[in-house]
Amino acid sequence: MPKLFTKASTLFIILILLALLVFIFLAQKEDNLLKAEVLTADNSDVMNSGISSIGFQHLEVKLIEGKFKNQKFSASNNLTGRPSVDNFFESGDTILVSLNIQSGKVVNVIAVDKYRQNWELLLFLIFIVLLLIYAKEIGLQAIFSFLTSLLIIWKVLVAGLLANTNPILLALLVLILLAAFILFSIAGLTKKGLAAFIGTITGLFISVTIAMLFGSKMSLFGMTAPYAETLIFSGNLELNMQEIFYVAIIIGASGAAMDIAMDVAASMTEIHNKRPELKFVELMQSGFTVGRDVIGTMTTTLLLAYSGSYLPLLMLFVSKQTAISRILNYKVIAAEILRTITGSIGLVLTAPLTALIAAFLLTKEQRLIKNKQK
């Protein structure tokens, strides 16, 4: 069967998705949040202690956009002693400021953050260029999948979770939709794409079952994620953070599951195209071999990805010579262990399931012909 999208149609859809992203960005932009250049920074009311600073920076800034463009204002920057959220500004910095406007006049200006969007955009453009140079048409389809996933997660999953929709059900529906978009846009409406899709979804259902079972047994209620407490105390007391925690686990595992499912399905399709006479069992065994090799590195990849997020905490444990039993029972570490092993179990099962499904689909015509000959 032909691919789901031609090169021209994919490019057209990508342009539409980019336009939607720009529209959403502009629609959510705060009118009083503008870019400004720091002209001077007065640190006389700042107390420094190591890498932390407490107090107020008094800034003189010049707006570089909006109706007050090129006008100069005094701004304040509150330093709380938390380097993870504080910004220490210097002359020449481009920052975001929040304007308090009353009766058409600016009465107060507060420094919010450094302006980083230009570097983020440059990084994204480098990624797109390299992807298109290497992967060409497949790279174009990958960009389409990337943008589609971003829009669905942002406008459907996150919005639905905030609306207190059943987190597990919503996440599964969204991930099924995402898997269909991603896998079929890359592989087309083919047996390869169908095998990867079914294998991915089966692995995700297994992962969420394991996450819910062991998360309950380990008394993990979802408050270990960054900003979980901030979300709750911002007026979202009704949210089920435990199930949202499970959702985060299966979302993290879904990408790796799609990857390994596509690896196995694509390899088996290539083998079948070169050796169409291979029977179901022989082709399935080849898929198992490919899956074992991929799993060997993929599980370690998950471990490295998750442990990298908590590297400073691991360093703290080592520096304090913390006992292993204390580390393993620490809530944050237990949550990451659950996340890592759940994802790994999903991978271990996704690979053989995909191999089984792909072998069944690819040899279906061969079996039908054989049955007619009997």
PDB file of C-alpha atoms in Angstrom, residues 198-200 202-207 210 257 260-261 288 295 299 342-357:
ATOM      1  CA  ILE A 198      -0.192  -2.903  17.378  1.00  0.00           C
ATOM      2  CA  GLY A 199       3.074  -3.828  19.113  1.00  0.00           C
ATOM      3  CA  THR A 200       3.420  -0.322  20.560  1.00  0.00           C
ATOM      4  CA  THR A 202       0.105  -3.631  23.427  1.00  0.00           C
ATOM      5  CA  GLY A 203       3.327  -2.656  25.178  1.00  0.00           C
ATOM      6  CA  LEU A 204       1.756   0.556  26.498  1.00  0.00           C
ATOM      7  CA  PHE A 205      -1.229  -1.281  27.999  1.00  0.00           C
ATOM      8  CA  ILE A 206       1.175  -3.649  29.746  1.00  0.00           C
ATOM      9  CA  SER A 207       3.281  -0.728  31.008  1.00  0.00           C
ATOM     10  CA  ILE A 210       2.488  -2.591  35.815  1.00  0.00           C
ATOM     11  CA  ALA A 257       8.235   1.490  22.681  1.00  0.00           C
ATOM     12  CA  ILE A 260      11.753  -0.576  19.204  1.00  0.00           C
ATOM     13  CA  ALA A 261       8.471  -1.601  17.532  1.00  0.00           C
ATOM     14  CA  PHE A 288      13.253 -12.049  17.939  1.00  0.00           C
ATOM     15  CA  ILE A 295      16.627  -4.289  23.792  1.00  0.00           C
ATOM     16  CA  THR A 299      17.028  -0.550  28.427  1.00  0.00           C
ATOM     17  CA  THR A 342       8.259  -0.249  33.997  1.00  0.00           C
ATOM     18  CA  GLY A 343       9.545   1.245  30.753  1.00  0.00           C
ATOM     19  CA  SER A 344      12.086  -1.543  30.407  1.00  0.00           C
ATOM     20  CA  ILE A 345       9.456  -4.259  30.930  1.00  0.00           C
ATOM     21  CA  GLY A 346       7.338  -2.569  28.290  1.00  0.00           C
ATOM     22  CA  LEU A 347      10.272  -2.698  25.887  1.00  0.00           C
ATOM     23  CA  VAL A 348      11.104  -6.321  26.640  1.00  0.00           C
ATOM     24  CA  LEU A 349       7.532  -7.313  25.826  1.00  0.00           C
ATOM     25  CA  THR A 350       6.980  -4.922  22.910  1.00  0.00           C
ATOM     26  CA  ALA A 351       9.823  -6.412  20.853  1.00  0.00           C
ATOM     27  CA  PRO A 352       8.626 -10.064  20.749  1.00  0.00           C
ATOM     28  CA  LEU A 353       4.981  -9.012  20.410  1.00  0.00           C
ATOM     29  CA  THR A 354       5.856  -6.853  17.412  1.00  0.00           C
ATOM     30  CA  ALA A 355       7.898  -9.697  15.915  1.00  0.00           C
ATOM     31  CA  LEU A 356       4.956 -12.066  16.342  1.00  0.00           C
ATOM     32  CA  ILE A 357       2.483  -9.619  14.793  1.00  0.00           C
TER      33      ILE A 357
END
